[in-house]
Each structure stands twice: as C-alpha cells, then as structure tokens.
JSON list of C-alpha atoms in Angstrom, two decimals:
[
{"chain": "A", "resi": 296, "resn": "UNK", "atom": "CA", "xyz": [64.07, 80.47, 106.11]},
{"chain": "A", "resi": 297, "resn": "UNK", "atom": "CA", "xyz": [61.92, 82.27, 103.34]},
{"chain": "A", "resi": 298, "resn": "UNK", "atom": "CA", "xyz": [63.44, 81.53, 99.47]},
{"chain": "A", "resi": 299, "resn": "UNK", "atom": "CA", "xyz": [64.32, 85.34, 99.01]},
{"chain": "A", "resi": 300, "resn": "UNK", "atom": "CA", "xyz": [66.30, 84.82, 102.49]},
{"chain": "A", "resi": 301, "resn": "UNK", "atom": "CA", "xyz": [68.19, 82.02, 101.61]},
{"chain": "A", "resi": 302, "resn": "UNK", "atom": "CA", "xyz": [69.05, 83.70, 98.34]},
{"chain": "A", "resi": 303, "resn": "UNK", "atom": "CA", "xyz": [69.90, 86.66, 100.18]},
{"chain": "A", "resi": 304, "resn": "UNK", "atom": "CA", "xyz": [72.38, 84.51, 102.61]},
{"chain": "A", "resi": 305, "resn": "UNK", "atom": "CA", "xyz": [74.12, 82.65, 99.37]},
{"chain": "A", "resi": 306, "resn": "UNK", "atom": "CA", "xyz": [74.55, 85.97, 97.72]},
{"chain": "A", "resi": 307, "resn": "UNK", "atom": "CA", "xyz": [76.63, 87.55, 100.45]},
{"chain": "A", "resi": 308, "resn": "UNK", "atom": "CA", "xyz": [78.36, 84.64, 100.82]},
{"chain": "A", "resi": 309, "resn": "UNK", "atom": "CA", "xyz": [79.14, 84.61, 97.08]},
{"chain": "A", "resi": 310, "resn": "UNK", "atom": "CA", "xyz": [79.99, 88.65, 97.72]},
{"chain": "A", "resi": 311, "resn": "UNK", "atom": "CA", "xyz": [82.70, 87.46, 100.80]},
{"chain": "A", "resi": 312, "resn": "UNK", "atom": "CA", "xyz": [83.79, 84.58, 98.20]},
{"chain": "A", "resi": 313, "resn": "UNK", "atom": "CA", "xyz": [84.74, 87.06, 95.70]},
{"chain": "A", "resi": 314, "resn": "UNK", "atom": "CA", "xyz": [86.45, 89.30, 98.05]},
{"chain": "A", "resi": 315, "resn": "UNK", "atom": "CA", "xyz": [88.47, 86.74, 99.56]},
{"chain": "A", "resi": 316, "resn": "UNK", "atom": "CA", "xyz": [89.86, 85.82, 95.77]},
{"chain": "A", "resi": 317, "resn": "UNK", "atom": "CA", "xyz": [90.08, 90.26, 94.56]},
{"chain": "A", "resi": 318, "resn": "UNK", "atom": "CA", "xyz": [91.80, 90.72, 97.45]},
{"chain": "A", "resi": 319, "resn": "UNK", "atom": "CA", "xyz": [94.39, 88.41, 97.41]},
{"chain": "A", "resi": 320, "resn": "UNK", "atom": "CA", "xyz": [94.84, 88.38, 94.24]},
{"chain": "A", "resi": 321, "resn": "UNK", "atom": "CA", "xyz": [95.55, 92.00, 93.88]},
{"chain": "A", "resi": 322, "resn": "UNK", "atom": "CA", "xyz": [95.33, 93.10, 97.29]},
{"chain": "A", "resi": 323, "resn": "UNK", "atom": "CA", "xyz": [92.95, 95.12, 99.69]},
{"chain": "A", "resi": 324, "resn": "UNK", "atom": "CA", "xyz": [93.91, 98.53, 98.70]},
{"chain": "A", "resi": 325, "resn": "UNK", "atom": "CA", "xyz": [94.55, 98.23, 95.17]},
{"chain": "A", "resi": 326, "resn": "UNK", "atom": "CA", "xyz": [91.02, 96.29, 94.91]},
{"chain": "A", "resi": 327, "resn": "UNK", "atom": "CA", "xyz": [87.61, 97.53, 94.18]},
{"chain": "A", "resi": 328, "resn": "UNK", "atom": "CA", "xyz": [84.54, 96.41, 95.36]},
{"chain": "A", "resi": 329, "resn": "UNK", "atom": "CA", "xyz": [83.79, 97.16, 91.63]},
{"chain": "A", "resi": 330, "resn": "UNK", "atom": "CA", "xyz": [86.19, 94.34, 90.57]},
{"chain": "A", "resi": 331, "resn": "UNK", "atom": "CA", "xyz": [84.58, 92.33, 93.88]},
{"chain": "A", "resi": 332, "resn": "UNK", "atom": "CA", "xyz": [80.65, 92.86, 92.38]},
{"chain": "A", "resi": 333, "resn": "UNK", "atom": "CA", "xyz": [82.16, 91.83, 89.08]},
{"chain": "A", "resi": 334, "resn": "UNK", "atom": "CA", "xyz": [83.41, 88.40, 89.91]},
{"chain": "A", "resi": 335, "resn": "UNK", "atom": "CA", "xyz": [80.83, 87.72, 92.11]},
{"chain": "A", "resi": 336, "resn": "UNK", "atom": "CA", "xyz": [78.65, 88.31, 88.91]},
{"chain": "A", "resi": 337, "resn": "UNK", "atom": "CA", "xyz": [76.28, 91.49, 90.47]},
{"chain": "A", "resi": 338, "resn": "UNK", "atom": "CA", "xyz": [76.42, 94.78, 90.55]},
{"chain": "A", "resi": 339, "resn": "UNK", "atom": "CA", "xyz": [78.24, 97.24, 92.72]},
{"chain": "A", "resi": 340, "resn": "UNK", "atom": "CA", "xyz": [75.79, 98.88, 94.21]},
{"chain": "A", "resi": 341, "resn": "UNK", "atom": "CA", "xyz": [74.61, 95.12, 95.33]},
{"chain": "A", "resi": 342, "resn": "UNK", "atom": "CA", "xyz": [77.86, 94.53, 97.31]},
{"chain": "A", "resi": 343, "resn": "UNK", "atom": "CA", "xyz": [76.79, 97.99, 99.13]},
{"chain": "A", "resi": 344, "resn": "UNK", "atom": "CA", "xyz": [73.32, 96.66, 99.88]},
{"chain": "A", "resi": 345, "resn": "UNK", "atom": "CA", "xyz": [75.50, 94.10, 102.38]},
{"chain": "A", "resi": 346, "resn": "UNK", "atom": "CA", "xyz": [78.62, 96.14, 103.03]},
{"chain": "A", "resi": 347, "resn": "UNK", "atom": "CA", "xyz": [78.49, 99.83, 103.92]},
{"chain": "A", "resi": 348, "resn": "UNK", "atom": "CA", "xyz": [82.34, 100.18, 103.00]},
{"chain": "A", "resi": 349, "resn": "UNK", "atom": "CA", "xyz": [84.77, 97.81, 101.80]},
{"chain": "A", "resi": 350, "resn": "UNK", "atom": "CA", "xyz": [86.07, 97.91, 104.92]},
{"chain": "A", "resi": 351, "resn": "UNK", "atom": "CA", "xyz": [83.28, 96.15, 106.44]},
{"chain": "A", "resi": 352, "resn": "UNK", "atom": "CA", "xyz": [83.90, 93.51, 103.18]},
{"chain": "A", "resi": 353, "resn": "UNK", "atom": "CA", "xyz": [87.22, 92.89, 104.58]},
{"chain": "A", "resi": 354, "resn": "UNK", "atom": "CA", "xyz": [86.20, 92.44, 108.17]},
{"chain": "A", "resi": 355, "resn": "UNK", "atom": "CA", "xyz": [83.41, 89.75, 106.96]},
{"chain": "A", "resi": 356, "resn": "UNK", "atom": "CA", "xyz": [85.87, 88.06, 104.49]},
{"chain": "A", "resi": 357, "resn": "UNK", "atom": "CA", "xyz": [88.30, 87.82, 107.47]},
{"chain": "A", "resi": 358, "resn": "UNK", "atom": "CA", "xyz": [85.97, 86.37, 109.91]},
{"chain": "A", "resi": 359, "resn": "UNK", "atom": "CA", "xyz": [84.89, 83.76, 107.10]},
{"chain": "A", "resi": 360, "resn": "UNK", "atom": "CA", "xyz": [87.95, 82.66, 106.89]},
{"chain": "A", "resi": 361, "resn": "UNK", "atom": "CA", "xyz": [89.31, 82.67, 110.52]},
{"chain": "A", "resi": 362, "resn": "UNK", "atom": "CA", "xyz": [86.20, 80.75, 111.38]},
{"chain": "A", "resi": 363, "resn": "UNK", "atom": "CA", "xyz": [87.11, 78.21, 108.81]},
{"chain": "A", "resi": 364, "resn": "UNK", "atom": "CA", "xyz": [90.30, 77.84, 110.26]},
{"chain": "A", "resi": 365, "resn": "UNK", "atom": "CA", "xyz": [88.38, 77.73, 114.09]},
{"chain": "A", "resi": 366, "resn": "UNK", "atom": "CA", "xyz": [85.68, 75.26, 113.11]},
{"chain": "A", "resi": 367, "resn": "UNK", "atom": "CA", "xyz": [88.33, 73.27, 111.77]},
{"chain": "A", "resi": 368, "resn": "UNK", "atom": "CA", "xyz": [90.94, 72.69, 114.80]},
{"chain": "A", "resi": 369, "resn": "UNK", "atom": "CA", "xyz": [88.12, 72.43, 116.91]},
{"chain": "A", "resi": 370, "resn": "UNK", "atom": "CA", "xyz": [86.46, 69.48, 115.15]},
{"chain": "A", "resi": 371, "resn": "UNK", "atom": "CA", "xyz": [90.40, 67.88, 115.26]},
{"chain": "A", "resi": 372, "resn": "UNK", "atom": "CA", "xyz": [90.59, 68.28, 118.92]},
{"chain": "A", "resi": 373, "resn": "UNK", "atom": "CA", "xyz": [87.36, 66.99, 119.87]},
{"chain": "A", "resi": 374, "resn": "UNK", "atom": "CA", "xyz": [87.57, 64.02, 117.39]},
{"chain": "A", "resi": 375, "resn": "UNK", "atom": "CA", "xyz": [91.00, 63.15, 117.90]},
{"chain": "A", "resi": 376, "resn": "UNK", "atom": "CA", "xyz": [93.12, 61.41, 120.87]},
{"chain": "A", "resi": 377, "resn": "UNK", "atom": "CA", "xyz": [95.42, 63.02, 122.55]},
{"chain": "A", "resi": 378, "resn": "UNK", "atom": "CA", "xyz": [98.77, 61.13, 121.15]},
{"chain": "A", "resi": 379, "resn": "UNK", "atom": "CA", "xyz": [98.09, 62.42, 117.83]},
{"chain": "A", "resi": 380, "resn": "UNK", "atom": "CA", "xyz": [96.66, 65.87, 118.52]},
{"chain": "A", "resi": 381, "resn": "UNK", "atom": "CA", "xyz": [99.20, 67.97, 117.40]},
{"chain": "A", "resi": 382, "resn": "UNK", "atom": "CA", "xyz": [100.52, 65.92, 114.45]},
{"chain": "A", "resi": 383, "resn": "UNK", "atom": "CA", "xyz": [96.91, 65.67, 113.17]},
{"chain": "A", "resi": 384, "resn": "UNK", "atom": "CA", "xyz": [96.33, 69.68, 114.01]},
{"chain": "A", "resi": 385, "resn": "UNK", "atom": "CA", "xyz": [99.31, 70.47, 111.84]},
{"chain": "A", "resi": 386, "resn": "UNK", "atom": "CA", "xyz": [97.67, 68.00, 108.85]},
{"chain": "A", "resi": 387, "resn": "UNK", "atom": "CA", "xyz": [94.46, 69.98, 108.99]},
{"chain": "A", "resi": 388, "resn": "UNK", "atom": "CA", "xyz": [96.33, 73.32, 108.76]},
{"chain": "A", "resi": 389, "resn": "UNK", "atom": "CA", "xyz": [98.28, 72.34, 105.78]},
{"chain": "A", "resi": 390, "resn": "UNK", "atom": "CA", "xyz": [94.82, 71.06, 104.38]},
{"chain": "A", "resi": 391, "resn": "UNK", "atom": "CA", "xyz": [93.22, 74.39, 104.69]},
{"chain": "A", "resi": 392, "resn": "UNK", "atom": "CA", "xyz": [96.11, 75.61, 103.21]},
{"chain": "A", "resi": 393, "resn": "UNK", "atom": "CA", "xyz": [95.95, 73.85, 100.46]},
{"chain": "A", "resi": 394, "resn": "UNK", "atom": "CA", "xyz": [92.40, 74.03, 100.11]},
{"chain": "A", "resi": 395, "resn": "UNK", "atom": "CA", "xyz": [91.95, 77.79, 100.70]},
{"chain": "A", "resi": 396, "resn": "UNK", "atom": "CA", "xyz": [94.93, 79.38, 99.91]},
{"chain": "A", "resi": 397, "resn": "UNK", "atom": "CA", "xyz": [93.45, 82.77, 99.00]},
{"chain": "A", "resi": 398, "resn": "UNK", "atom": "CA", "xyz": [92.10, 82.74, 102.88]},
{"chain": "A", "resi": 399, "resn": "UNK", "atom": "CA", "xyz": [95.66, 82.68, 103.79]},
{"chain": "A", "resi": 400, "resn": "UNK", "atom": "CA", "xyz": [97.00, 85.53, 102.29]},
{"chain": "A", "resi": 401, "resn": "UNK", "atom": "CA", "xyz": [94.22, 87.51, 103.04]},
{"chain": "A", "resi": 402, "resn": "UNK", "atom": "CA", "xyz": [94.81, 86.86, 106.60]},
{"chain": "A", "resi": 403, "resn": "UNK", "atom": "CA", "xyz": [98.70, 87.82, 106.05]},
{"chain": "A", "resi": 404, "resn": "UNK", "atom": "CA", "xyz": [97.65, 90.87, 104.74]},
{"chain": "A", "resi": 405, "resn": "UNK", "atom": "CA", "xyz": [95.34, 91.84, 106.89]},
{"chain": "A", "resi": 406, "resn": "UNK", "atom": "CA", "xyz": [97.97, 91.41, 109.55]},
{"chain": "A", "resi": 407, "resn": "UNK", "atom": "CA", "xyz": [99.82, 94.51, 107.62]},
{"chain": "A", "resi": 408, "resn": "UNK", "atom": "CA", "xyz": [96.51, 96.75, 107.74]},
{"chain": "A", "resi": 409, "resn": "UNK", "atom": "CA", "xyz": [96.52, 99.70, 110.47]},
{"chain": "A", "resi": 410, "resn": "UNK", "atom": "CA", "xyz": [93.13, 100.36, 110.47]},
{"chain": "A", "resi": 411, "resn": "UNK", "atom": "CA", "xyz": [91.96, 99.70, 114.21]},
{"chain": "A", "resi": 412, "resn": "UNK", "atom": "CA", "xyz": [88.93, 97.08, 113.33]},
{"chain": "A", "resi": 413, "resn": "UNK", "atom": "CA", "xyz": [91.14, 95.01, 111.26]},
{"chain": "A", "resi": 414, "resn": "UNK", "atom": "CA", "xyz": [93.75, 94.75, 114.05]},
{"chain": "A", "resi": 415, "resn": "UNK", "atom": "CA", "xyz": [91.42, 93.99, 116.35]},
{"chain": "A", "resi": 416, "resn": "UNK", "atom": "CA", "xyz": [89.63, 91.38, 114.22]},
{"chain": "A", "resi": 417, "resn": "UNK", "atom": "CA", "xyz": [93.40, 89.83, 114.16]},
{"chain": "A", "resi": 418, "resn": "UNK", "atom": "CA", "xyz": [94.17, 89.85, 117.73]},
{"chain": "A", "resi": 419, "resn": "UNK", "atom": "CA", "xyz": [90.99, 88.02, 118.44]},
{"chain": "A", "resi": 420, "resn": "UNK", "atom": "CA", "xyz": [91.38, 85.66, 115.97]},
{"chain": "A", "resi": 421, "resn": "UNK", "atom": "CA", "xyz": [94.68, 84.74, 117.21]},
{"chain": "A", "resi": 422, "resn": "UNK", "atom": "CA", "xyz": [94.05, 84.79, 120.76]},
{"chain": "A", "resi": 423, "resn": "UNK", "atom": "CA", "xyz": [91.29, 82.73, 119.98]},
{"chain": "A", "resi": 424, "resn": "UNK", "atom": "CA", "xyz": [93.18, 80.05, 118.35]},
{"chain": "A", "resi": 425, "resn": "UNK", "atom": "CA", "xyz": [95.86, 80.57, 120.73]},
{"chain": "A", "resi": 426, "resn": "UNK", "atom": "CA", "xyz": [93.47, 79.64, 123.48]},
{"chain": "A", "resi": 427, "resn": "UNK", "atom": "CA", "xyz": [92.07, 76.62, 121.59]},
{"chain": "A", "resi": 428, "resn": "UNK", "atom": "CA", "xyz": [95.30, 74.72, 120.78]},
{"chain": "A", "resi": 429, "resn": "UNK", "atom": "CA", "xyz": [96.92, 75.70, 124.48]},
{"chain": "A", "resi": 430, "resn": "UNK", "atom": "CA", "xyz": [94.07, 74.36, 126.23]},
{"chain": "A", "resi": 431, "resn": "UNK", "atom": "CA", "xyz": [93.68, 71.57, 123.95]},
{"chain": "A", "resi": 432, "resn": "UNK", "atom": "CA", "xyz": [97.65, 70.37, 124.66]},
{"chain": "A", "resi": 433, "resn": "UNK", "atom": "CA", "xyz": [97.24, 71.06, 128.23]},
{"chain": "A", "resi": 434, "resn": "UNK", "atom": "CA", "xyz": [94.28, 69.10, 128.38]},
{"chain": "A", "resi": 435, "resn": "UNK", "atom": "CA", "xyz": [96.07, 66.33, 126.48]},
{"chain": "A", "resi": 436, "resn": "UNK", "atom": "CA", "xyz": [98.66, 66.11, 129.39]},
{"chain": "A", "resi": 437, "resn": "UNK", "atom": "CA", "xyz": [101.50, 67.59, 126.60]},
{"chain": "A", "resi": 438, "resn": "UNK", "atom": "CA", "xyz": [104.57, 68.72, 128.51]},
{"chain": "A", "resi": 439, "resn": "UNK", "atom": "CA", "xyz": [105.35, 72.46, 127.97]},
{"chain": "A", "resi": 440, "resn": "UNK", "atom": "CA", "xyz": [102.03, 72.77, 125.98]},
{"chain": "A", "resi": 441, "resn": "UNK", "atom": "CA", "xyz": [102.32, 76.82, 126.37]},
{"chain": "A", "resi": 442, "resn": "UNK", "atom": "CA", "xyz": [105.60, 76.50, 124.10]},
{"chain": "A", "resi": 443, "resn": "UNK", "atom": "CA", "xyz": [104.27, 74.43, 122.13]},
{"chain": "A", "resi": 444, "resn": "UNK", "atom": "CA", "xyz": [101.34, 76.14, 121.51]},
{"chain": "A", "resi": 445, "resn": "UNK", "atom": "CA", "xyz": [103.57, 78.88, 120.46]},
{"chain": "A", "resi": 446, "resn": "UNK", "atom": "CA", "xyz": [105.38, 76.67, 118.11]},
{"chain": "A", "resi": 447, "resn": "UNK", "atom": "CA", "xyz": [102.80, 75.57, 116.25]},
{"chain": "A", "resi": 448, "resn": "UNK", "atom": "CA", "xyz": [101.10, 79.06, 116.21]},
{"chain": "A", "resi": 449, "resn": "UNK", "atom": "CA", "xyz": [104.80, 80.10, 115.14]},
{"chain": "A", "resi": 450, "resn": "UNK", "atom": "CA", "xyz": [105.08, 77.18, 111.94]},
{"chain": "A", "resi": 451, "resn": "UNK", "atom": "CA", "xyz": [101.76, 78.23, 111.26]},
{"chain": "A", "resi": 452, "resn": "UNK", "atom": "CA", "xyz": [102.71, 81.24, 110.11]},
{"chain": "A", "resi": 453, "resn": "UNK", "atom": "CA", "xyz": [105.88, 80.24, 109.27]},
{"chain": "A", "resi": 454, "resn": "UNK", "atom": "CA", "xyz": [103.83, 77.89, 106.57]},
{"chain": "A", "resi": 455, "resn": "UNK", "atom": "CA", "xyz": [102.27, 81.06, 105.54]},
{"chain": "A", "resi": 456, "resn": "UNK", "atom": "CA", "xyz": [104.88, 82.71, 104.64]},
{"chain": "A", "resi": 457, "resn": "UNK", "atom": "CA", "xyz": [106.25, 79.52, 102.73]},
{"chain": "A", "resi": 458, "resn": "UNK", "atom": "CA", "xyz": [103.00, 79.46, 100.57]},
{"chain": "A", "resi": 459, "resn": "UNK", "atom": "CA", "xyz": [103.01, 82.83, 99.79]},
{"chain": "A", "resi": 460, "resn": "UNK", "atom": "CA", "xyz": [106.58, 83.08, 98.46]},
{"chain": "A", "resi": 461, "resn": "UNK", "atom": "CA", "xyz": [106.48, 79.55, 97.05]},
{"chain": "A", "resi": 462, "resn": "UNK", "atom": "CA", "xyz": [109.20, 78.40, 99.22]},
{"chain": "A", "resi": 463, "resn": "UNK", "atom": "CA", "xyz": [108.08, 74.78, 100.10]},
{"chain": "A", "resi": 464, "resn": "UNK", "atom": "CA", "xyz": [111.31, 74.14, 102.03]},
{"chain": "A", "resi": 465, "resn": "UNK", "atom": "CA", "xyz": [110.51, 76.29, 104.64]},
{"chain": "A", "resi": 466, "resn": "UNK", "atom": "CA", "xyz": [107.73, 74.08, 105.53]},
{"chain": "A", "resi": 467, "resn": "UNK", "atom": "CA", "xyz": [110.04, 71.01, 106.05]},
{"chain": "A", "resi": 468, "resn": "UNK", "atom": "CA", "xyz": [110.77, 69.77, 109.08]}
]
C-alpha cells in the first residue's frame, strides 16, 4: 500500500473512531457528523469524502465494532479447549466490554433504529454470532448447546444493559 493509501485507511478509521465515541455519547440522532469531523480533528466535508450520509457512518461504525466482537470469540474458540469454552467466552465479552464500552452502546442503540440497513446490519450480526457460539458448544460436545447458546447470547445483552445503566449487580451470577 502507497503512503497516501495508508493515510487514507487510518483516517477513516479515525472518522469510525470518532463516531463510535459522538454517538454514544450523545446518540445517533442528536449527533452530527459536524461534531464527528470535529473530534476526529478534520473537517466535515472530509467525513463526506468516506461517508455519503451519516447513515452509512453508522453502518461502518457498527460493523467495526461487531467485527471486534467476531474476531474476538472466534480467536477464544479456536484457541481454547472445550471444558473452558464458555467460561472463557464470557471473560472475553466482559473484556470487550470493558475495553470498548462506547462499541456497546452503540450496538444497543442501533438495535432501537428502524431504518431497514441498520436492522439488517443487526440481524446479521447476531445471527452471525449466534451461529459461532452454537456451533462452537455443539462442537465441544456441550449438552443443550442451542439453550445455551441462547443464554449466553441472552447475559450478553443482559451485561449490556447492566453497563449502560451502571447496574453491576445485574451482571452477577
């Protein structure tokens, strides 16, 4: 890759960066991709030389961080053995958590948006996972791995919810 490339590359991902933090700090339809282009330190009419709409900002900040979230679980369930799958699948979940916060209450949000893209974005993102961590506990030999596939995908969100309310006893158990 070319310098001007690379520095193209780093600058949309500082753009997505920024949106991630606008919009959950203030959330997608009160922000701006004026308030976006000013944290990311650039102009406005940058952030439209990568993203026609903010829309399309949203979508790419989503699939940053559901990938995050994807690359993550699947380096735990290829590097880990099957007795410890799941408890070591809920430590890296609470790790992202911790570590990207802002990523998860994007996501929640986004799961509140109507617009058809966005919904869509979130059903695949979820079936995705879903998919992962089911095959993943019925390839570890895990008795009733579809429910508990569904209860982890359930205290996942569960933990979300926790985080975003700052209710830390929801999370115990």
């Amino acid at each position: 890759m070319v310098k001007s490339e690379t520095k193209s590359v780093n600058r949309k991902s500082d753009i997505i960066s920024a949106a991630i933090e606008v919009f959950a700090e203030v959330g997608y339809f009160r922000a701006t991709t004026a308030q976006v282009a000013d944290r990311a330190k650039i102009s406005q009419p940058y952030v439209f030389r990568f993203f026609a709409t903010k829309e399309t900002l949203l979508l790419a900040a989503l699939e940053a961080s559901w990938n995050r979230v994807i690359e993550s679980f699947r380096q735990v369930v290829e590097t880990t053995s099957t007795e410890l799958l799941e408890t070591k699948l809920i430590q890296e979940y609470v790790n992202i958590q911790a570590m990207y916060q802002n990523e998860m209450l994007l996501q929640m949000q986004a799961q509140t948006i109507r617009e058809d893209a966005i919904q869509q974005t979130m059903r695949n993102a979820y079936k995705d996972i879903r998919n992962m961590i089911l095959v993943a506990f019925r390839d570890a030999g895990m008795e009733n791995a579809e429910e508990r596939a569904m209860l982890f995908l359930a205290r996942g969100v569960l933990c979300n919810v926790a985080v975003a309310i700052n209710l830390p006893e929801l999370m115990k158990g």
